[in-house]
């Protein structure tokens, strides 16, 4: 079974550096995919309220041979649940659906700055963490000014920021700020979610030279630059293939070749433009 390295977070907890994401996966499909992922050796599962599959994820964890305390479980607070009281209720509802009495990491999914509730929501996550039911708390899709504001107004630094990050969009500014504050960088859409990266000729050349698949080359690049990475797949062979990337070691030249692919190409929304009612 592949040996996934751990990263130590600023609060002392550890997170596996490679995990399994389940965005755009139906509840019953998520159950099957997470069951395989756990059986293969994944120990980090990334879901969210809005994915509609917390129940399937919870069922897969409960049915697996892996003890709950050996699974690192992340879920996220949806935009409509921002604000203290809604956040507290949303967290309880997520635990209920997941069938567990704690999560390892709870994230604010998007800052939604136009609605200006994210500082209040962050304070609610601090309360939730104090209750012991979220071991660690963090954020997702926060830009430098959102991070700076919650830090300035609460004194509490998130352990992790989950952001879109792949070779076509490497987020140097955010990674630098994360480094300064000891915030872990977690990459969503690490394979660029079907936007051509896996067909890139540079990726293909590195993969061929390293004797691995394009997805493994990209995931090995993420691991080499220190990202936590959560590829999604519902294809059994790919689920196994992606985990095996932890055993791939790229040379400095191969890492540099993939780093040379930066083109500022975001596939997702600009966090400053996302507001609470945007996606229902
Ligand atoms: N916080 C946020 O706002 C946010 C936003 C987006 C995503 N996320 C998280 O990040 C996770 C990953 O991002 P993502 O799902 O957008 O994209 P991704 O992991 O970059 O790419 C997933 C796509 O790549 C395909 N794929 C996976 N492994 C492959 C392989 N070895 N070879 C070829 N193709 C492969 C998958 O196809 P098949 O499934 O058909 O195999 C799927 O179409 C999500 O599941 C979610 O947990 C978070």
Coordinates of C-alpha atoms and ligand atoms in Angstrom, one line a residue:
X1 CA 0.0 0.0 0.0
X2 CA 1.5 3.4 -0.9
X3 CA 2.9 5.4 2.0
X4 CA 1.4 8.8 1.9
X5 CA 3.5 11.5 3.6
X6 CA 1.9 13.6 6.3
X7 CA 2.1 17.4 6.6
X8 CA 2.1 19.0 10.0
X9 CA -0.4 21.8 10.3
X10 CA 0.2 25.0 12.3
X11 CA -2.1 23.7 15.1
X12 CA 0.0 20.5 15.4
X13 CA -2.4 18.2 13.7
X14 CA -1.2 16.2 10.7
X15 CA -2.9 15.8 7.3
X16 CA -2.1 13.3 4.6
X17 CA -0.5 15.1 1.7
X18 CA -2.5 13.2 -0.9
X19 CA -6.3 12.6 -0.6
X20 CA -9.4 12.0 -2.5
X21 CA -11.9 14.6 -3.7
X22 CA -15.6 14.0 -4.5
X23 CA -16.9 17.1 -6.2
X24 CA -19.5 16.4 -8.9
X25 CA -19.9 12.8 -7.7
X26 CA -23.5 11.6 -6.9
X27 CA -24.1 10.3 -3.4
X28 CA -24.2 6.6 -4.2
X29 CA -21.2 6.8 -6.6
X30 CA -19.3 8.7 -3.9
X31 CA -20.0 5.8 -1.5
X32 CA -18.5 3.3 -4.0
X33 CA -15.5 5.5 -4.9
X34 CA -14.6 6.4 -1.3
X35 CA -14.9 2.7 -0.4
X36 CA -12.3 1.9 -3.0
X37 CA -10.2 4.8 -2.1
X38 CA -10.0 3.8 1.5
X39 CA -9.3 0.2 0.5
X40 CA -6.5 1.4 -1.8
X41 CA -4.9 3.4 1.1
X42 CA -6.2 6.9 0.8
X43 CA -6.7 8.4 4.2
X44 CA -7.9 11.9 3.4
X45 CA -11.4 12.4 2.0
X46 CA -12.5 15.9 0.8
X47 CA -16.3 16.6 0.6
X48 CA -18.5 19.6 1.1
X49 CA -22.1 20.4 2.0
X50 CA -22.8 21.5 -1.6
X51 CA -21.5 18.3 -3.2
X52 CA -24.6 16.5 -1.9
X53 CA -22.6 13.4 -1.0
X54 CA -21.8 13.8 2.7
X55 CA -24.1 10.8 3.4
X56 CA -22.5 8.6 0.8
X57 CA -19.0 9.5 2.1
X58 CA -20.1 8.8 5.7
X59 CA -21.6 5.4 4.7
X60 CA -18.3 4.4 3.0
X61 CA -16.2 5.4 6.0
X62 CA -18.5 3.6 8.4
X63 CA -18.5 0.4 6.3
X64 CA -14.7 0.4 5.7
X65 CA -12.2 -1.6 7.7
X66 CA -10.3 1.7 8.4
X67 CA -11.0 3.1 11.9
X68 CA -12.6 6.5 11.9
X69 CA -9.6 8.0 13.7
X70 CA -7.4 6.8 10.8
X71 CA -9.4 8.8 8.2
X72 CA -8.8 12.5 7.8
X73 CA -12.3 13.9 6.9
X74 CA -12.8 17.4 5.5
X75 CA -16.1 19.1 4.8
X76 CA -17.0 22.7 4.0
X77 CA -19.6 25.3 5.0
X78 CA -21.7 26.3 2.1
X79 CA -22.1 30.0 1.1
X80 CA -25.8 30.2 2.1
X81 CA -24.8 29.1 5.6
X82 CA -22.5 32.0 6.4
X83 CA -23.2 34.0 9.5
X84 CA -22.8 32.7 13.1
X85 CA -26.1 31.0 13.8
X86 CA -26.5 29.5 10.3
X87 CA -22.9 28.2 10.4
X88 CA -23.4 26.5 13.8
X89 CA -26.6 24.8 12.5
X90 CA -24.9 23.9 9.1
X91 CA -22.0 22.2 10.9
X92 CA -24.4 20.1 13.1
X93 CA -26.2 19.1 9.9
X94 CA -23.0 18.1 8.1
X95 CA -22.0 15.9 11.1
X96 CA -25.4 14.3 11.0
X97 CA -25.2 13.5 7.3
X98 CA -21.6 12.3 7.6
X99 CA -22.6 10.0 10.5
X100 CA -19.7 11.1 12.7
X101 CA -19.3 13.2 15.8
X102 CA -16.3 15.2 14.5
X103 CA -14.5 16.2 11.3
X104 CA -10.8 16.6 11.1
X105 CA -11.1 19.9 9.1
X106 CA -13.9 22.3 8.5
X107 CA -13.5 25.0 5.9
X108 CA -15.4 28.1 4.8
X109 CA -16.0 27.2 1.1
X110 CA -15.9 30.7 -0.4
X111 CA -15.4 34.1 1.3
X112 CA -18.3 35.8 -0.5
X113 CA -16.9 39.3 0.3
X114 CA -19.8 41.2 -1.2
X115 CA -22.0 39.8 1.6
X116 CA -19.4 40.6 4.2
X117 CA -20.1 37.7 6.6
X118 CA -16.9 35.8 6.4
X119 CA -15.3 37.3 9.5
X120 CA -18.4 36.5 11.6
X121 CA -18.4 33.0 10.0
X122 CA -14.8 32.5 10.8
X123 CA -15.6 33.3 14.4
X124 CA -18.3 30.6 14.3
X125 CA -15.7 28.1 13.1
X126 CA -13.5 29.1 16.0
X127 CA -16.4 28.3 18.4
X128 CA -16.9 25.0 16.6
X129 CA -13.2 24.1 17.0
X130 CA -13.4 24.9 20.7
X131 CA -16.3 22.4 21.0
X132 CA -13.8 19.7 19.8
X133 CA -16.1 18.7 16.9
X134 CA -13.8 20.1 14.3
X135 CA -10.2 19.2 15.1
X136 CA -8.9 22.0 12.8
X137 CA -10.4 24.9 10.9
X138 CA -9.5 26.6 7.7
X139 CA -10.7 28.3 4.6
X140 CA -11.1 27.8 0.9
X141 CA -10.8 30.2 -2.0
X142 CA -9.5 33.0 0.2
X143 CA -7.4 35.6 -1.6
X144 CA -4.6 37.4 0.3
X145 CA -6.8 40.3 1.4
X146 CA -9.5 37.9 2.8
X147 CA -6.8 36.0 4.7
X148 CA -5.3 39.1 6.1
X149 CA -8.7 40.4 7.2
X150 CA -9.7 37.4 9.3
X151 CA -6.2 37.2 10.8
X152 CA -6.3 40.9 11.7
X153 CA -9.8 40.9 13.1
X154 CA -9.7 37.6 15.0
X155 CA -6.0 36.8 15.6
X156 CA -6.8 33.2 14.4
X157 CA -4.8 32.0 11.5
X158 CA -6.4 29.2 9.4
X159 CA -4.4 26.0 9.2
X160 CA -5.0 25.6 5.5
X161 CA -6.4 27.4 2.5
X162 CA -7.9 25.1 -0.3
X163 CA -7.5 26.9 -3.6
X164 CA -7.5 26.2 -7.3
X165 CA -3.9 25.3 -8.1
X166 CA -2.3 23.3 -10.9
X167 CA 0.6 23.9 -13.3
X168 CA -1.5 26.3 -15.5
X169 CA -2.4 28.4 -12.4
X170 CA 0.2 28.2 -9.7
X171 CA -0.8 31.0 -7.3
X172 CA 2.7 32.2 -6.4
X173 CA 1.3 35.2 -4.4
X174 CA -0.9 33.0 -2.2
X175 CA 1.7 30.4 -1.7
X176 CA 4.1 33.0 -0.5
X177 CA 1.6 34.4 2.0
X178 CA 0.8 30.9 3.2
X179 CA 4.5 30.3 3.7
X180 CA 4.8 33.5 5.8
X181 CA 1.8 32.5 8.1
X182 CA 2.5 28.7 8.0
X183 CA -0.8 28.0 6.3
X184 CA -0.9 24.8 4.4
X185 CA -1.7 25.0 0.7
X186 CA -4.3 22.5 -0.5
X187 CA -4.7 22.3 -4.3
X188 CA -8.2 21.8 -5.8
X189 CA -8.6 20.8 -9.4
X190 CA -4.9 19.6 -9.1
X191 CA -5.2 18.0 -12.6
X192 CA -7.0 21.1 -13.9
X193 CA -10.2 19.2 -14.0
X194 CA -10.3 18.2 -17.6
X195 CA -8.9 21.5 -19.0
X196 CA -6.2 20.0 -21.1
X197 CA -3.3 19.8 -18.7
X198 CA -3.1 16.0 -18.9
X199 CA -2.7 16.3 -22.7
X200 CA 0.0 18.9 -22.5
X201 CA 3.1 17.9 -24.4
X202 CA 5.5 19.0 -21.6
X203 CA 3.6 16.9 -19.1
X204 CA 3.6 14.0 -21.5
X205 CA 7.4 14.3 -22.0
X206 CA 8.1 14.5 -18.3
X207 CA 5.7 11.5 -17.7
X208 CA 7.4 9.5 -20.4
X209 CA 10.9 10.3 -19.1
X210 CA 9.9 9.4 -15.5
X211 CA 8.0 6.2 -16.6
X212 CA 4.7 7.3 -15.1
X213 CA 1.3 8.6 -16.4
X214 CA 0.6 12.3 -17.0
X215 CA -1.6 12.4 -13.9
X216 CA 1.1 10.9 -11.8
X217 CA 3.6 13.4 -13.1
X218 CA 1.4 16.3 -12.2
X219 CA 0.5 14.9 -8.8
X220 CA 4.2 14.2 -8.1
X221 CA 4.9 17.9 -9.0
X222 CA 2.3 19.1 -6.5
X223 CA 3.8 16.9 -3.8
X224 CA 7.4 18.0 -4.6
X225 CA 6.4 21.7 -4.2
X226 CA 4.7 21.0 -0.9
X227 CA 1.0 21.1 -1.7
X228 CA -1.7 18.9 -0.2
X229 CA -3.5 17.5 -3.2
X230 CA -7.0 16.0 -3.6
X231 CA -7.5 14.5 -7.1
X232 CA -11.0 13.3 -7.9
X233 CA -11.8 10.2 -10.0
X234 CA -14.7 7.8 -10.2
X235 CA -12.7 5.5 -12.5
X236 CA -11.3 2.6 -10.4
X237 CA -8.0 2.3 -12.3
X238 CA -7.4 6.1 -12.0
X239 CA -8.2 6.1 -8.3
X240 CA -5.4 3.6 -7.8
X241 CA -3.1 5.3 -10.3
X242 CA -3.4 8.7 -8.6
X243 CA -2.5 7.3 -5.2
X244 CA 0.6 5.7 -6.6
X245 CA 1.9 9.2 -7.4
X246 CA 3.2 9.3 -3.8
X247 CA 6.0 6.9 -4.9
X248 CA 7.0 9.0 -7.9
X249 CA 10.1 11.2 -7.5
X250 CA 10.7 13.8 -10.2
X251 CA 14.1 15.2 -10.9
X252 CA 14.7 19.0 -10.3
X253 CA 14.6 19.4 -14.2
X254 CA 11.3 17.6 -14.5
X255 CA 9.8 19.7 -11.7
X256 CA 11.1 22.9 -13.4
X257 CA 9.6 21.8 -16.7
X258 CA 6.2 21.5 -15.2
X259 CA 6.6 24.7 -13.3
X260 CA 7.3 26.4 -16.6
X261 CA 3.7 25.8 -17.7
X262 CA 2.3 28.7 -15.6
X263 CA -0.2 30.7 -17.7
X264 CA -2.5 32.2 -15.1
X265 CA -5.3 30.1 -16.4
X266 CA -8.0 29.8 -13.7
X267 CA -10.8 27.3 -14.5
X268 CA -13.0 28.4 -11.5
X269 CA -14.6 31.6 -10.3
X270 CA -12.8 34.7 -9.0
X271 CA -13.5 34.5 -5.3
X272 CA -14.0 38.3 -5.1
X273 CA -17.0 37.9 -7.5
X274 CA -18.7 35.0 -5.7
X275 CA -21.6 36.0 -3.5
X276 CA -23.9 34.0 -1.3
X277 CA -26.8 33.6 -3.7
X278 CA -24.7 33.0 -6.9
X279 CA -25.1 29.3 -7.1
X280 CA -28.3 28.8 -5.0
Ligands
LIG1 N1 -12.9 24.3 -2.6 C1 -13.4 24.4 -3.8 O1 -14.0 25.4 -4.2 C2 -13.2 23.3 -4.7 C3 -13.5 23.4 -6.1 C4 -13.3 22.4 -7.0 C5 -12.8 21.2 -6.5 N2 -12.5 21.0 -5.1 C6 -12.0 19.7 -4.5 O2 -10.9 19.3 -5.3 C7 -11.2 18.0 -5.8 C8 -10.4 17.8 -7.1 O3 -10.8 18.7 -8.1 P1 -11.6 18.4 -9.4 O4 -12.6 17.3 -9.1 O5 -12.2 19.8 -9.8 O6 -10.6 18.1 -10.5 P2 -9.3 17.2 -10.7 O7 -9.1 16.3 -9.6 O8 -8.2 18.1 -11.1 O9 -9.7 16.4 -12.0 C9 -10.8 15.5 -12.0 C10 -11.0 15.1 -13.5 O10 -9.8 14.4 -14.0 C11 -10.1 13.1 -14.3 N3 -9.0 12.2 -13.8 C12 -8.7 11.9 -12.5 N4 -7.7 11.1 -12.5 C13 -7.2 10.9 -13.8 C14 -6.2 10.2 -14.3 N5 -5.3 9.5 -13.6 N6 -6.0 10.2 -15.7 C15 -6.9 11.0 -16.5 N7 -7.9 11.7 -16.0 C16 -8.1 11.7 -14.6 C17 -11.4 12.7 -13.7 O11 -12.2 11.8 -14.4 P3 -13.0 10.6 -13.9 O12 -13.6 11.0 -12.5 O13 -14.0 10.3 -14.9 O14 -12.0 9.5 -13.7 C18 -12.1 14.1 -13.6 O15 -12.7 14.4 -14.9 C19 -12.7 18.0 -5.9 O16 -13.2 16.7 -6.1 C20 -13.1 18.6 -4.6 O17 -12.9 17.7 -3.5 C21 -12.7 22.0 -4.3

